[in-house]
Coordinates of C-alpha atoms and ligand atoms in Angstrom, one line a residue:
X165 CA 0.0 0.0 0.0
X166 CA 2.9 2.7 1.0
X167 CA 6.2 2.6 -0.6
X168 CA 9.0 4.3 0.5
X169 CA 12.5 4.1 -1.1
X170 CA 16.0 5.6 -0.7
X171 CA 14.5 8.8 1.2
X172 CA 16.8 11.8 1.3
X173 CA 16.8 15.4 2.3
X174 CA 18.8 17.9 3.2
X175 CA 17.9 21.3 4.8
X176 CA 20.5 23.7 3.8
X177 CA 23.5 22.0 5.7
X178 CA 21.5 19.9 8.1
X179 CA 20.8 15.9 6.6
X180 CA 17.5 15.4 8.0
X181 CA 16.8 12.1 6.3
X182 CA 19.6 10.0 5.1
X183 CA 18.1 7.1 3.0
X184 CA 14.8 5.9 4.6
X185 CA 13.2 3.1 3.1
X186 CA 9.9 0.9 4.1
X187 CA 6.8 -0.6 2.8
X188 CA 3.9 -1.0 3.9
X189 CA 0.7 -3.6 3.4
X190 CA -2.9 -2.3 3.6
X191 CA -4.6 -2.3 7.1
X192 CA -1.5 -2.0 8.9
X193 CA -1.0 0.9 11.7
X194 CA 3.0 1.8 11.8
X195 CA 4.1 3.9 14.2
X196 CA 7.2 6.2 13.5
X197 CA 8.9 6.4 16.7
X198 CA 12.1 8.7 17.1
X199 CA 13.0 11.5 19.7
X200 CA 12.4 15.2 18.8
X201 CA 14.6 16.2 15.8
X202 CA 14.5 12.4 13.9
X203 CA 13.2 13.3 10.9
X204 CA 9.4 11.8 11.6
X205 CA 7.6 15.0 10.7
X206 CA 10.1 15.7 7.6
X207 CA 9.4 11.8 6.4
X208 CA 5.5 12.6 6.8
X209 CA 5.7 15.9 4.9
X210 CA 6.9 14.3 1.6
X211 CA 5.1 10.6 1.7
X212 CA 1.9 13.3 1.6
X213 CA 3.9 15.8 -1.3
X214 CA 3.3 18.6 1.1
X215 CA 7.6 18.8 1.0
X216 CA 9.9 17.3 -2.0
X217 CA 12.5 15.1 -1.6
X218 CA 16.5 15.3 -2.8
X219 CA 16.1 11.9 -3.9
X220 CA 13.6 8.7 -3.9
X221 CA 10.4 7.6 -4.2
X222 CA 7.1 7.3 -2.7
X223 CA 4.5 5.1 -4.1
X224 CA 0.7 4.6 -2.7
X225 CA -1.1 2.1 -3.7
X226 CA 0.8 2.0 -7.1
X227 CA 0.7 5.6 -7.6
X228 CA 4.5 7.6 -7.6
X229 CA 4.0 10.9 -5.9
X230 CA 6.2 13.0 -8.5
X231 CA 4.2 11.3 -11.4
X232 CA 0.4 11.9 -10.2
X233 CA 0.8 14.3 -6.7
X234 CA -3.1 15.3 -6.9
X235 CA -4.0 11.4 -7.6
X236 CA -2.0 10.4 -4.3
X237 CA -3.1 13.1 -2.2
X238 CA -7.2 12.2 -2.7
X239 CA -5.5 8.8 -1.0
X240 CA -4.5 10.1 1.7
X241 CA -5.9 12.1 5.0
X242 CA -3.2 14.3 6.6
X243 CA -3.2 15.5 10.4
X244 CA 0.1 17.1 10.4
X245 CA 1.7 18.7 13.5
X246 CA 0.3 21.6 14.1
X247 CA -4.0 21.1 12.6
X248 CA -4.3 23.3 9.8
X249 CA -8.1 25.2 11.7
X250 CA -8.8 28.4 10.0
X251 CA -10.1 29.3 13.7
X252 CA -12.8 31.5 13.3
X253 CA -15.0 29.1 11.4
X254 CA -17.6 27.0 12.8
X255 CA -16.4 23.5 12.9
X256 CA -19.1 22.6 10.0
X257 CA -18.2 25.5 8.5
X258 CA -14.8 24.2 8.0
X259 CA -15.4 21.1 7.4
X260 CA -17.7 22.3 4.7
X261 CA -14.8 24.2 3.4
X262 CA -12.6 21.5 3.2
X263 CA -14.9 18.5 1.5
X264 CA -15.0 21.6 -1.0
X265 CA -11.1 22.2 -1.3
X266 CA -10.9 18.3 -1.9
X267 CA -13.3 18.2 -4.3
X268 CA -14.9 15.4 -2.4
X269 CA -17.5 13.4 -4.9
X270 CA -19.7 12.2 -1.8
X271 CA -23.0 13.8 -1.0
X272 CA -21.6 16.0 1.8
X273 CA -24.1 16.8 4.6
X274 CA -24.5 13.5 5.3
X275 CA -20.6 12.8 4.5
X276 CA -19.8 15.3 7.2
X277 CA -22.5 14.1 9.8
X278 CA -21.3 10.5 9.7
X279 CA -17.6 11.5 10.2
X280 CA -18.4 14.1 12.7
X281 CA -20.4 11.2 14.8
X282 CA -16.8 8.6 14.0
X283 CA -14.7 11.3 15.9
X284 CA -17.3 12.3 18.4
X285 CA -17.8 16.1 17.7
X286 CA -21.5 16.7 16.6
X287 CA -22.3 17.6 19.3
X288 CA -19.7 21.1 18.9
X289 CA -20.9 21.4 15.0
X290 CA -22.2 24.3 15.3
X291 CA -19.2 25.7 17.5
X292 CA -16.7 28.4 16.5
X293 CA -13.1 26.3 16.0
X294 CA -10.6 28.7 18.8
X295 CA -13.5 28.2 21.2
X296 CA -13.2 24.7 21.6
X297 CA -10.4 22.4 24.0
X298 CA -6.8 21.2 21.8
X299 CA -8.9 17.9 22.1
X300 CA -11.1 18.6 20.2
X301 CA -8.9 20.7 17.7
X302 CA -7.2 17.2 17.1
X303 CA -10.5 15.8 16.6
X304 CA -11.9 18.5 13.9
X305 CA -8.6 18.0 12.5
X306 CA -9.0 14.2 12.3
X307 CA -12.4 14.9 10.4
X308 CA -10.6 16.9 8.2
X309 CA -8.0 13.8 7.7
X310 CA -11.0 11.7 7.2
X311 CA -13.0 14.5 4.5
X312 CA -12.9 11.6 1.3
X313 CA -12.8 8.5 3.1
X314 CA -9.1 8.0 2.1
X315 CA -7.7 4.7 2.5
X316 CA -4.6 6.0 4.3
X317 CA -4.2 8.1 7.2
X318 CA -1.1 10.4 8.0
X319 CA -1.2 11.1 11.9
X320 CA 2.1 13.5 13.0
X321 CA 1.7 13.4 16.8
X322 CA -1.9 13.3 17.2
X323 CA -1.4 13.6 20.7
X324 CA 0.9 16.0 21.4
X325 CA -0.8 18.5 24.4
X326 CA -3.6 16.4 25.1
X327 CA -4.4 15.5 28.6
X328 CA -4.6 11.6 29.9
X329 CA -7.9 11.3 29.1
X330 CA -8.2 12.8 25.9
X331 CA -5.1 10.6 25.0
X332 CA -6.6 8.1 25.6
X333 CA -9.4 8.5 23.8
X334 CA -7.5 9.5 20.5
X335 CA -5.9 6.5 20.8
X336 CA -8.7 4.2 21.0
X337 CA -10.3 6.3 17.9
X338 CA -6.9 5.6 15.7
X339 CA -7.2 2.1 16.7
X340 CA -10.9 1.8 15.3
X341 CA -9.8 3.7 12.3
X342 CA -7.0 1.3 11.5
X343 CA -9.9 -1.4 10.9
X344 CA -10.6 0.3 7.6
X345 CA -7.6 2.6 6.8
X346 CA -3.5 2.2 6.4
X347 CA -2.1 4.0 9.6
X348 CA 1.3 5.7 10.2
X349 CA 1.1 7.6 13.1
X350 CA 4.5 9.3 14.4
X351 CA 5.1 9.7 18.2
X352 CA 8.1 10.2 20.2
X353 CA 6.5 7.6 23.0
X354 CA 7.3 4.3 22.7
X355 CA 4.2 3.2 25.2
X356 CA 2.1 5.4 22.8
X357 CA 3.3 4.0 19.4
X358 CA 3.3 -0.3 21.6
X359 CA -0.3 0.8 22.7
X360 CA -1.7 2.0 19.4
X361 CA 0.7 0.0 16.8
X362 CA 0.6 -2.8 14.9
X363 CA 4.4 -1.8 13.4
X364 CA 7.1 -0.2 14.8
X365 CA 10.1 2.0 12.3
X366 CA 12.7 3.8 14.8
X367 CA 14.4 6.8 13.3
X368 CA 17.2 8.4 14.9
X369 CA 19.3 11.1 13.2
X370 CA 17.1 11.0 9.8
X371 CA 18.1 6.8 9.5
X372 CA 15.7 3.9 10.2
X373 CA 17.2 1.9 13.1
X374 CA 15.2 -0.9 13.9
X375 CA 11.7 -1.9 12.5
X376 CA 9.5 -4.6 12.9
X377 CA 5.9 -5.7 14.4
X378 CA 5.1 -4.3 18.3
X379 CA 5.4 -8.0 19.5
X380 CA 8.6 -8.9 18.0
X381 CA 10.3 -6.1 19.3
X382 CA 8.8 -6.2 22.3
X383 CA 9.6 -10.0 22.1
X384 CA 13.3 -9.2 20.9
X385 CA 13.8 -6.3 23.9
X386 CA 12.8 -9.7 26.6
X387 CA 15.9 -11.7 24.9
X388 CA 18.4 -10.0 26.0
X389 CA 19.4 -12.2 28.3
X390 CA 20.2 -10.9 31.6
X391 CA 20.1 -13.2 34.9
X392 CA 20.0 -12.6 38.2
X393 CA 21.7 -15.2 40.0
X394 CA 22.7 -15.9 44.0
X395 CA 25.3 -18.4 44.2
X396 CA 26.9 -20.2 47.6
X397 CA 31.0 -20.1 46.9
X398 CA 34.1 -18.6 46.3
X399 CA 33.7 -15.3 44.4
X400 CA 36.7 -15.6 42.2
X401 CA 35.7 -19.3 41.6
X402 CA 31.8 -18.5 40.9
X403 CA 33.2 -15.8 38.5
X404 CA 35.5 -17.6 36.7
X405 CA 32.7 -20.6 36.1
X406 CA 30.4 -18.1 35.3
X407 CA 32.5 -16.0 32.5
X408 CA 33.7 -19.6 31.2
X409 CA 29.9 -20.9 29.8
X410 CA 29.4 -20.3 26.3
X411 CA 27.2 -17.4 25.1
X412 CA 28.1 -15.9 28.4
X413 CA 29.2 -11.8 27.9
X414 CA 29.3 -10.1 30.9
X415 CA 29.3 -10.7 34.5
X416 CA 28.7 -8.3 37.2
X417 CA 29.1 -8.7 41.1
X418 CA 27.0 -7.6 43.7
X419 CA 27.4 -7.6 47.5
X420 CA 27.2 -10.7 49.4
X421 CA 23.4 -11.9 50.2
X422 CA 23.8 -14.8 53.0
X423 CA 27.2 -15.3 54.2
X424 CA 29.2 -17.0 51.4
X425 CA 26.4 -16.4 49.1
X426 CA 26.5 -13.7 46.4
X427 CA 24.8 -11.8 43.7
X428 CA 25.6 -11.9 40.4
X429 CA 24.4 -10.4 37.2
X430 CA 25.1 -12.2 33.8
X431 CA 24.4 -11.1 30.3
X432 CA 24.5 -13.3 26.9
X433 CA 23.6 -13.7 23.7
X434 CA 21.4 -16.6 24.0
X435 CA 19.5 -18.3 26.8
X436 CA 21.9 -19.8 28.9
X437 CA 19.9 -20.6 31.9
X438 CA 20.5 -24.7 31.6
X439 CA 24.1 -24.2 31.1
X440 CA 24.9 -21.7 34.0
X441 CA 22.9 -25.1 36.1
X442 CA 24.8 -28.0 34.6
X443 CA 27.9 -26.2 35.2
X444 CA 27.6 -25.9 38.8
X445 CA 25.8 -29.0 39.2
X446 CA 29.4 -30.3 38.8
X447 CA 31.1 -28.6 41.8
X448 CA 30.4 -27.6 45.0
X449 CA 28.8 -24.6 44.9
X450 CA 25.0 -24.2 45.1
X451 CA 22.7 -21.9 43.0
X452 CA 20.4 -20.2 45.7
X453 CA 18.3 -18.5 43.0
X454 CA 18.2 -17.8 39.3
X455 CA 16.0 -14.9 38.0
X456 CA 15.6 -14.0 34.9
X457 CA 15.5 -10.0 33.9
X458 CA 13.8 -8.8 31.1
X459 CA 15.5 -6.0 29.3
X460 CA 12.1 -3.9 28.0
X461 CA 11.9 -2.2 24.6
X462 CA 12.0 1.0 26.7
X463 CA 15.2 0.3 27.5
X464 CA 16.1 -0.8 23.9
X465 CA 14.7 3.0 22.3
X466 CA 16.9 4.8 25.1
X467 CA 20.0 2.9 24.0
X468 CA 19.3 4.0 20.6
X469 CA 18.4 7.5 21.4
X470 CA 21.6 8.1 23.5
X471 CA 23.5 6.9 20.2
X472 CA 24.7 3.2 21.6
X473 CA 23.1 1.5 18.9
X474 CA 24.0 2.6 15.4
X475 CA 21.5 3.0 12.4
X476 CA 21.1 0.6 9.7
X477 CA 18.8 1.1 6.6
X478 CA 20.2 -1.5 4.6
X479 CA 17.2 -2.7 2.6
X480 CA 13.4 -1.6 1.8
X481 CA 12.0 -2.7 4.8
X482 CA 8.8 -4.8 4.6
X483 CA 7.3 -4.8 8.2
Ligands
ADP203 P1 10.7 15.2 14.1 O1 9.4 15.4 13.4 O2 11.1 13.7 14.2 O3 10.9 15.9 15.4 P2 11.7 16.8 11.9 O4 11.4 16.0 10.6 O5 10.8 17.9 12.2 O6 11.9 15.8 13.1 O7 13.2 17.3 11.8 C1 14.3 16.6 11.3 C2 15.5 17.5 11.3 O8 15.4 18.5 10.3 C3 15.8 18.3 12.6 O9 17.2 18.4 12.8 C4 15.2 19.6 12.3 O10 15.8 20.6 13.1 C5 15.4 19.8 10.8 N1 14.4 20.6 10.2 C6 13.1 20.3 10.1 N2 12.4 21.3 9.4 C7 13.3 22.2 9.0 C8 13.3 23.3 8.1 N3 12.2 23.8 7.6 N4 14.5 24.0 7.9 C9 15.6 23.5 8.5 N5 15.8 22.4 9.2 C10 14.6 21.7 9.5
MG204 MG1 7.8 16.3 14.2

């Protein structure tokens, strides 16, 4: 449904997106998670030809952007950043305006009605646009998105400044959208974009990091392994036993739990739970307890965001 290939741009001296590259399938929702400054809004702003790339492509639903820009953007609803309200118009009157502007072939009273009751604002219809809370603002600008029934949805932080509440409901709304539309939705939370997502793309520093579906890297954060272990024994011996099982790449000390018994902390690159217990079933020394840490995908997104993991964009990602 969305094709994205070898994204560049360059603003004046400052590379703000240094070959991106994903697809998309249809009914997907993909959040575009990245820290202020990534390049989420920039990536937004040409997949909808509101902003030209230096080089690559953008296909939707077969259509290249350069080649037909009018054909693709009838495909696609845009909330960007900041809502574009004219505010002194009722929110009907703007709405009105805008099925107009998009040359919307749909009988539009009853168009507007039945998106107006899908985001939950008839009841302000009649209500003049800088009167009404930044909730709602998101929501007339979600109707707006919506004006056409496109089949994909561009959300740039749809819930930036809302309160807890109004989050939430936003979110629940995006979710029932993503029944019947193609979602990207760009946040810099990660428990917004694993709440709401089907897909996650991390950009850092205009480059695709990781990407793949909310479970798998939630499911890929949990395997790094890290074990929490107490163990009866000789420190230096424990240690030694310890950083001698294979897969085995770090191991950390901690103070003394019972007497003789300490803590220890190991990290690996695989599970190596059965071989930490055969290897001291053959001595003397006892495991007291063996606890497995999970390493969340919170942790993951700060390790990229404070630049300890690199960026990648090798291929076109299909997610
Ligand atoms: P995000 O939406 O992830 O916060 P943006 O796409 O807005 O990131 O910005 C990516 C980079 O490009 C940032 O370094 C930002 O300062 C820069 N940038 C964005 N818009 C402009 C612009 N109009 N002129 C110059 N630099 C810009
Ligand atoms: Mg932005």
């Amino acid at each position: 449904m969305i094709k994205v290939k070898n994204l560049t741009k360059t603003y004046v001296r400052n590379k703000a997106l240094d070959d991106i590259s994903f697809s998309l399938d249809e009914g997907d929702i993909l959040g575009f998670l990245g820290p202020n400054g990534a390049g989420k809004s920039t990536t937004m702003n040409i997949i909808t030809g509101y902003l030209s790339s230096d080089s690559g492509t953008v296909e939707i639903d077969g259509i290249d952007i350069l080649e037909d820009p009018a054909g693709v953007k009838k495909k696609i609803g845009y909330l960007p950043e900041i809502p574009p309200l004219y505010n002194d118009m009722t929110v009907q009157g703007y709405l009105e305006f805008m099925f107009k502007l998009k040359k919307v072939k749909l009988p539009m009273k009853e168009h507007i009605s039945k998106i107006c009751d899908m985001v939950s604002i008839s009841d302000v219809k009649s209500r003049i646009i800088k009167h009404l809370s930044k909730g709602y603002h998101q929501r007339v600008g979600l109707a707006q998105a919506l004006l056409g029934d496109p089949p994909v949805l561009i959300l740039d932080e749809p819930t930036v400044g809302l309160d807890p509440r109004q989050i939430i409901e936003i979110r629940k709304l995006i979710r029932n959208l993503g029944k019947k539309h193609t979602i990207i939705l760009s946040s810099h939370l990660l428990s917004e974009v694993q709440a709401v997502c089907d897909k996650i793309i991390i950009i850092n520093n205009g480059k695709i990091v990781t990407s793949g579906r909310t479970e798998e890297l939630t499911a890929t954060g949990k395997a790094t392994n890290r074990i929490e272990l107490v163990i009866e024994g000789r420190k230096q011996n424990v240690y030694s036993i310890l950083n001698s099982i294979d897969g085995v790449t770090k191991v950390i000390e901690h103070e003394e739990r019972e007497k003789g018994c300490f803590e220890y902390v190991i990290e690996s690159s695989r599970d190596v739970r059965r071989p930490v217990f055969r290897a001291f079933a053959k001595t003397d020394y006892n495991i007291l307890s063996m606890k497995p840490v999970s390493v969340s995908l919170e942790d993951t997104y700060l390790d990229i965001i404070s630049g300890k993991t690199e960026g990648v964009n090798d291929n076109v990602r299909n997610i």
